[in-house]
């Protein structure tokens, strides 16, 4: 099982219309010449066009911010299962591959814009993993589990109301595949039996990161990502000047669109 083949190096595109088409077909695209966060937002609006519902700034990723926000999360308690939440406080190690906004369940954005404002001088290469391609590489029992068995997508301490399969079809008919390090079986009598399947998925995604292709984004380059299909992250770095902006977009085919700014440090769910 060559899971590394699910790693995706985004194809370079030159216009918002081409970006939309390539992201729909291939899961991600790369654009250049994006001067700042406002230009990134403008590109996103032009690309999503008539599908756009909401677009907004989300994260300014730097080493200093990873350390301060990581310290806040460090003080959050262990949950009832003994799980502890962590942000990627130590930037010298590779990030866990993830969909952005995974803590928010159905409200996670379906489109993601990662603008490399300043690359690290010492690493920080980017990676993308095509979750749909990876699901096709799994052994049959794991592939069946991923597609059919509801699991718990909550982050420790921030429960989500419902379990759902790792790979599901959304009401709009789009595939959505999820990965983050806290995935766990649904609580109940099958929990112990389901752990090996969940673990196999987590291990396959991390192996895809560690054995697959990576790429470097220079200043002004932006990855445009189908956040329902592709997991992202970066390898380790120490450069305090590295700066990457993360912008989240929701389209008319998103499962749910939040009506508030989402706070990843404190990802509480709205009162129903
Ligand atoms: Fe992210």
Tab-separated table of C-alpha atoms and ligand atoms in Angstrom:
chain	number	residue	atom	x	y	z
A	1	UNK	CA	0.000	0.000	0.000
A	2	UNK	CA	1.849	3.080	-1.248
A	3	UNK	CA	-0.056	5.685	0.730
A	4	UNK	CA	2.490	8.330	-0.244
A	5	UNK	CA	0.905	8.457	-3.688
A	6	UNK	CA	-2.087	10.231	-2.077
A	7	UNK	CA	0.122	13.272	-1.384
A	8	UNK	CA	-0.816	16.049	-3.761
A	9	UNK	CA	1.409	18.713	-5.288
A	10	UNK	CA	-1.023	21.384	-6.452
A	11	UNK	CA	-1.001	22.365	-10.102
A	12	UNK	CA	-0.159	25.978	-10.856
A	13	UNK	CA	-3.060	28.019	-12.237
A	14	UNK	CA	-3.255	31.599	-13.421
A	15	UNK	CA	-6.828	32.806	-12.931
A	16	UNK	CA	-9.676	32.506	-10.420
A	17	UNK	CA	-11.790	30.634	-13.002
A	18	UNK	CA	-9.024	28.111	-13.618
A	19	UNK	CA	-8.484	27.742	-9.872
A	20	UNK	CA	-12.172	26.931	-9.373
A	21	UNK	CA	-12.103	24.253	-12.050
A	22	UNK	CA	-8.847	22.643	-10.901
A	23	UNK	CA	-9.874	22.638	-7.226
A	24	UNK	CA	-13.167	20.981	-8.136
A	25	UNK	CA	-11.434	18.304	-10.203
A	26	UNK	CA	-8.124	17.748	-8.419
A	27	UNK	CA	-8.716	19.004	-4.869
A	28	UNK	CA	-6.186	21.851	-4.862
A	29	UNK	CA	-4.404	24.423	-7.024
A	30	UNK	CA	-1.523	26.865	-6.605
A	31	UNK	CA	-1.572	30.534	-7.542
A	32	UNK	CA	1.178	33.148	-7.333
A	33	UNK	CA	1.430	36.923	-7.221
A	34	UNK	CA	-0.896	37.332	-4.222
A	35	UNK	CA	0.525	40.377	-2.491
A	36	UNK	CA	-1.370	40.393	0.789
A	37	UNK	CA	-4.345	39.059	2.704
A	38	UNK	CA	-6.775	41.450	0.992
A	39	UNK	CA	-5.613	40.229	-2.417
A	40	UNK	CA	-6.110	36.656	-1.236
A	41	UNK	CA	-9.686	37.480	-0.185
A	42	UNK	CA	-10.331	39.176	-3.529
A	43	UNK	CA	-9.032	36.110	-5.362
A	44	UNK	CA	-11.277	33.888	-3.252
A	45	UNK	CA	-14.356	36.004	-3.956
A	46	UNK	CA	-13.632	36.004	-7.690
A	47	UNK	CA	-13.003	32.275	-7.707
A	48	UNK	CA	-16.081	31.255	-5.755
A	49	UNK	CA	-18.267	33.757	-7.603
A	50	UNK	CA	-21.927	32.740	-7.572
A	51	UNK	CA	-21.169	29.887	-5.143
A	52	UNK	CA	-19.786	32.195	-2.433
A	53	UNK	CA	-21.698	32.377	0.841
A	54	UNK	CA	-19.032	33.504	3.288
A	55	UNK	CA	-15.298	34.167	3.238
A	56	UNK	CA	-13.194	35.381	6.114
A	57	UNK	CA	-9.771	35.730	7.646
A	58	UNK	CA	-9.123	32.957	10.101
A	59	UNK	CA	-5.561	32.328	11.168
A	60	UNK	CA	-2.292	34.209	11.007
A	61	UNK	CA	0.170	31.386	11.490
A	62	UNK	CA	3.526	32.312	12.993
A	63	UNK	CA	5.842	30.640	15.475
A	64	UNK	CA	5.018	33.221	18.169
A	65	UNK	CA	1.313	32.699	17.738
A	66	UNK	CA	1.691	28.914	17.831
A	67	UNK	CA	3.451	29.300	21.170
A	68	UNK	CA	0.942	31.695	22.796
A	69	UNK	CA	-2.196	29.917	21.559
A	70	UNK	CA	-0.616	26.556	22.319
A	71	UNK	CA	-0.077	27.690	25.904
A	72	UNK	CA	-3.778	28.607	26.277
A	73	UNK	CA	-4.864	25.240	24.907
A	74	UNK	CA	-2.323	23.515	27.165
A	75	UNK	CA	-4.340	24.750	30.162
A	76	UNK	CA	-7.589	23.257	28.853
A	77	UNK	CA	-8.573	20.125	30.778
A	78	UNK	CA	-8.344	16.479	29.797
A	79	UNK	CA	-11.735	15.209	28.595
A	80	UNK	CA	-13.798	12.304	29.957
A	81	UNK	CA	-11.904	9.859	27.728
A	82	UNK	CA	-8.552	11.083	28.991
A	83	UNK	CA	-7.801	12.935	25.748
A	84	UNK	CA	-5.864	16.171	25.810
A	85	UNK	CA	-6.156	18.882	23.204
A	86	UNK	CA	-2.985	20.368	21.723
A	87	UNK	CA	-2.332	22.979	19.090
A	88	UNK	CA	0.879	22.625	17.102
A	89	UNK	CA	2.860	24.557	19.696
A	90	UNK	CA	6.228	23.128	18.703
A	91	UNK	CA	6.795	24.303	15.141
A	92	UNK	CA	9.930	22.160	14.699
A	93	UNK	CA	7.876	18.998	14.166
A	94	UNK	CA	5.505	18.275	11.248
A	95	UNK	CA	1.878	19.243	11.786
A	96	UNK	CA	-0.754	16.546	11.933
A	97	UNK	CA	-2.548	16.548	8.569
A	98	UNK	CA	-5.991	18.055	9.020
A	99	UNK	CA	-9.001	19.723	7.469
A	100	UNK	CA	-9.213	23.266	8.805
A	101	UNK	CA	-12.093	23.917	11.174
A	102	UNK	CA	-12.438	20.259	12.151
A	103	UNK	CA	-13.446	21.290	15.656
A	104	UNK	CA	-16.610	22.863	14.261
A	105	UNK	CA	-18.102	19.774	12.637
A	106	UNK	CA	-20.648	20.626	9.954
A	107	UNK	CA	-19.601	24.289	10.092
A	108	UNK	CA	-16.067	23.603	8.848
A	109	UNK	CA	-15.300	25.611	5.690
A	110	UNK	CA	-15.420	23.771	2.375
A	111	UNK	CA	-12.818	25.979	0.719
A	112	UNK	CA	-9.457	27.017	2.145
A	113	UNK	CA	-6.871	29.563	1.005
A	114	UNK	CA	-3.342	29.262	2.424
A	115	UNK	CA	-1.270	32.326	1.558
A	116	UNK	CA	2.455	32.068	2.175
A	117	UNK	CA	3.318	35.661	3.028
A	118	UNK	CA	6.862	34.786	4.165
A	119	UNK	CA	8.274	31.249	3.851
A	120	UNK	CA	10.546	29.878	6.552
A	121	UNK	CA	14.263	30.095	5.844
A	122	UNK	CA	14.768	26.657	7.357
A	123	UNK	CA	12.087	24.260	6.177
A	124	UNK	CA	8.349	24.459	6.752
A	125	UNK	CA	7.629	22.715	3.448
A	126	UNK	CA	3.936	22.255	2.800
A	127	UNK	CA	2.062	19.044	2.215
A	128	UNK	CA	-1.415	18.214	0.935
A	129	UNK	CA	-3.017	14.774	1.101
A	130	UNK	CA	-5.917	13.814	-1.130
A	131	UNK	CA	-8.212	12.038	1.322
A	132	UNK	CA	-10.350	10.519	-1.420
A	133	UNK	CA	-7.312	9.033	-3.156
A	134	UNK	CA	-6.069	7.712	0.166
A	135	UNK	CA	-9.420	6.058	0.955
A	136	UNK	CA	-9.055	4.079	-2.268
A	137	UNK	CA	-5.655	2.740	-1.176
A	138	UNK	CA	-6.800	1.274	2.139
A	139	UNK	CA	-7.279	-2.429	2.882
A	140	UNK	CA	-10.902	-3.464	2.293
A	141	UNK	CA	-11.919	-3.656	5.954
A	142	UNK	CA	-10.521	-0.218	6.764
A	143	UNK	CA	-12.006	1.291	3.594
A	144	UNK	CA	-15.431	-0.116	4.494
A	145	UNK	CA	-15.169	1.232	8.035
A	146	UNK	CA	-14.125	4.689	6.821
A	147	UNK	CA	-17.140	4.861	4.506
A	148	UNK	CA	-19.844	3.388	6.697
A	149	UNK	CA	-19.228	3.525	10.443
A	150	UNK	CA	-20.048	6.756	12.330
A	151	UNK	CA	-17.169	7.993	14.497
A	152	UNK	CA	-16.652	10.858	16.936
A	153	UNK	CA	-15.125	13.924	15.240
A	154	UNK	CA	-14.952	16.003	18.429
A	155	UNK	CA	-11.876	17.645	19.795
A	156	UNK	CA	-11.184	16.784	23.437
A	157	UNK	CA	-13.428	18.897	25.659
A	158	UNK	CA	-15.484	20.336	22.778
A	159	UNK	CA	-18.087	17.697	21.939
A	160	UNK	CA	-19.948	17.697	18.657
A	161	UNK	CA	-23.585	16.633	18.705
A	162	UNK	CA	-23.419	13.813	16.164
A	163	UNK	CA	-21.141	11.053	14.954
A	164	UNK	CA	-20.710	10.428	11.230
A	165	UNK	CA	-18.490	8.320	8.958
A	166	UNK	CA	-14.975	9.595	8.226
A	167	UNK	CA	-15.927	9.694	4.535
A	168	UNK	CA	-19.493	10.723	3.849
A	169	UNK	CA	-21.579	12.237	1.078
A	170	UNK	CA	-22.937	15.655	1.997
A	171	UNK	CA	-26.571	16.701	1.398
A	172	UNK	CA	-25.327	18.590	-1.690
A	173	UNK	CA	-23.885	15.341	-3.043
A	174	UNK	CA	-20.224	16.091	-2.422
A	175	UNK	CA	-17.801	13.681	-0.799
A	176	UNK	CA	-16.358	14.881	2.503
A	177	UNK	CA	-13.447	13.086	4.144
A	178	UNK	CA	-12.007	14.047	7.500
A	179	UNK	CA	-8.768	13.668	9.424
A	180	UNK	CA	-7.419	15.115	12.644
A	181	UNK	CA	-5.482	13.504	15.455
A	182	UNK	CA	-8.432	13.235	17.884
A	183	UNK	CA	-10.722	11.043	15.778
A	184	UNK	CA	-12.138	8.322	18.002
A	185	UNK	CA	-14.770	5.591	17.816
A	186	UNK	CA	-18.270	6.470	18.924
A	187	UNK	CA	-18.774	5.737	22.594
A	188	UNK	CA	-20.625	2.495	23.210
A	189	UNK	CA	-20.282	-1.268	23.130
A	190	UNK	CA	-18.282	-1.329	19.858
A	191	UNK	CA	-15.726	1.248	20.926
A	192	UNK	CA	-12.877	-1.180	21.630
A	193	UNK	CA	-13.535	-3.150	18.434
A	194	UNK	CA	-13.534	0.031	16.353
A	195	UNK	CA	-10.270	1.471	17.672
A	196	UNK	CA	-8.017	-0.605	15.342
A	197	UNK	CA	-9.951	0.719	12.324
A	198	UNK	CA	-9.732	4.337	13.484
A	199	UNK	CA	-6.060	3.828	14.287
A	200	UNK	CA	-5.439	2.371	10.808
A	201	UNK	CA	-6.920	5.501	9.217
A	202	UNK	CA	-4.910	7.853	11.442
A	203	UNK	CA	-1.718	5.900	10.698
A	204	UNK	CA	-2.386	5.858	6.931
A	205	UNK	CA	-2.800	9.650	6.810
A	206	UNK	CA	0.374	10.291	8.804
A	207	UNK	CA	2.267	7.773	6.636
A	208	UNK	CA	1.049	9.612	3.531
A	209	UNK	CA	2.501	12.808	4.991
A	210	UNK	CA	5.798	11.184	5.898
A	211	UNK	CA	6.355	9.298	2.641
A	212	UNK	CA	4.592	11.521	0.117
A	213	UNK	CA	5.620	14.532	-1.917
A	214	UNK	CA	5.945	17.925	-0.300
A	215	UNK	CA	6.313	21.326	-1.874
A	216	UNK	CA	7.557	24.751	-0.958
A	217	UNK	CA	5.460	27.881	-1.338
A	218	UNK	CA	7.387	31.085	-1.880
A	219	UNK	CA	6.212	34.549	-0.806
A	220	UNK	CA	2.999	35.461	-2.611
A	221	UNK	CA	2.066	31.880	-3.440
A	222	UNK	CA	-1.261	30.556	-2.260
A	223	UNK	CA	-2.661	27.048	-2.120
A	224	UNK	CA	-6.385	26.905	-2.852
A	225	UNK	CA	-7.812	23.781	-1.301
A	226	UNK	CA	-11.007	21.731	-1.239
A	227	UNK	CA	-11.129	21.449	2.537
A	228	UNK	CA	-13.711	18.639	2.314
A	229	UNK	CA	-11.307	16.447	0.357
A	230	UNK	CA	-7.719	17.409	1.099
A	231	UNK	CA	-5.759	17.474	4.374
A	232	UNK	CA	-2.965	20.011	4.763
A	233	UNK	CA	-0.097	20.989	7.005
A	234	UNK	CA	3.588	21.840	7.019
A	235	UNK	CA	6.815	20.236	8.001
A	236	UNK	CA	8.988	21.573	10.822
A	237	UNK	CA	10.708	24.954	10.958
A	238	UNK	CA	12.118	27.412	13.495
A	239	UNK	CA	12.248	30.709	11.558
A	240	UNK	CA	10.353	33.309	13.668
A	241	UNK	CA	9.578	35.339	10.548
A	242	UNK	CA	7.574	32.668	8.735
A	243	UNK	CA	4.050	33.931	8.085
A	244	UNK	CA	1.121	32.119	6.515
A	245	UNK	CA	-2.461	33.343	6.339
A	246	UNK	CA	-5.363	30.961	6.405
A	247	UNK	CA	-8.635	32.171	4.901
A	248	UNK	CA	-11.796	30.117	5.125
A	249	UNK	CA	-14.547	30.033	2.517
A	250	UNK	CA	-18.029	28.530	2.483
A	251	UNK	CA	-19.958	27.864	-0.713
A	252	UNK	CA	-23.571	27.101	-1.460
A	253	UNK	CA	-22.764	23.393	-1.165
A	254	UNK	CA	-21.211	23.614	2.330
A	255	UNK	CA	-23.029	21.429	4.871
A	256	UNK	CA	-23.508	24.384	7.231
A	257	UNK	CA	-22.326	27.979	7.292
A	258	UNK	CA	-21.571	29.656	10.638
A	259	UNK	CA	-22.956	33.084	11.388
A	260	UNK	CA	-20.109	34.018	13.694
A	261	UNK	CA	-16.324	34.173	13.583
A	262	UNK	CA	-15.014	30.762	14.629
A	263	UNK	CA	-12.453	30.683	17.435
A	264	UNK	CA	-10.105	27.716	17.121
A	265	UNK	CA	-8.622	28.325	20.576
A	266	UNK	CA	-12.088	27.950	22.153
A	267	UNK	CA	-14.183	26.036	19.613
A	268	UNK	CA	-17.458	25.939	21.513
A	269	UNK	CA	-20.500	24.845	19.545
A	270	UNK	CA	-23.434	27.227	19.286
A	271	UNK	CA	-26.343	26.627	21.672
A	272	UNK	CA	-29.073	24.802	19.757
B	1	LIG	FE1	-4.687	24.264	9.079
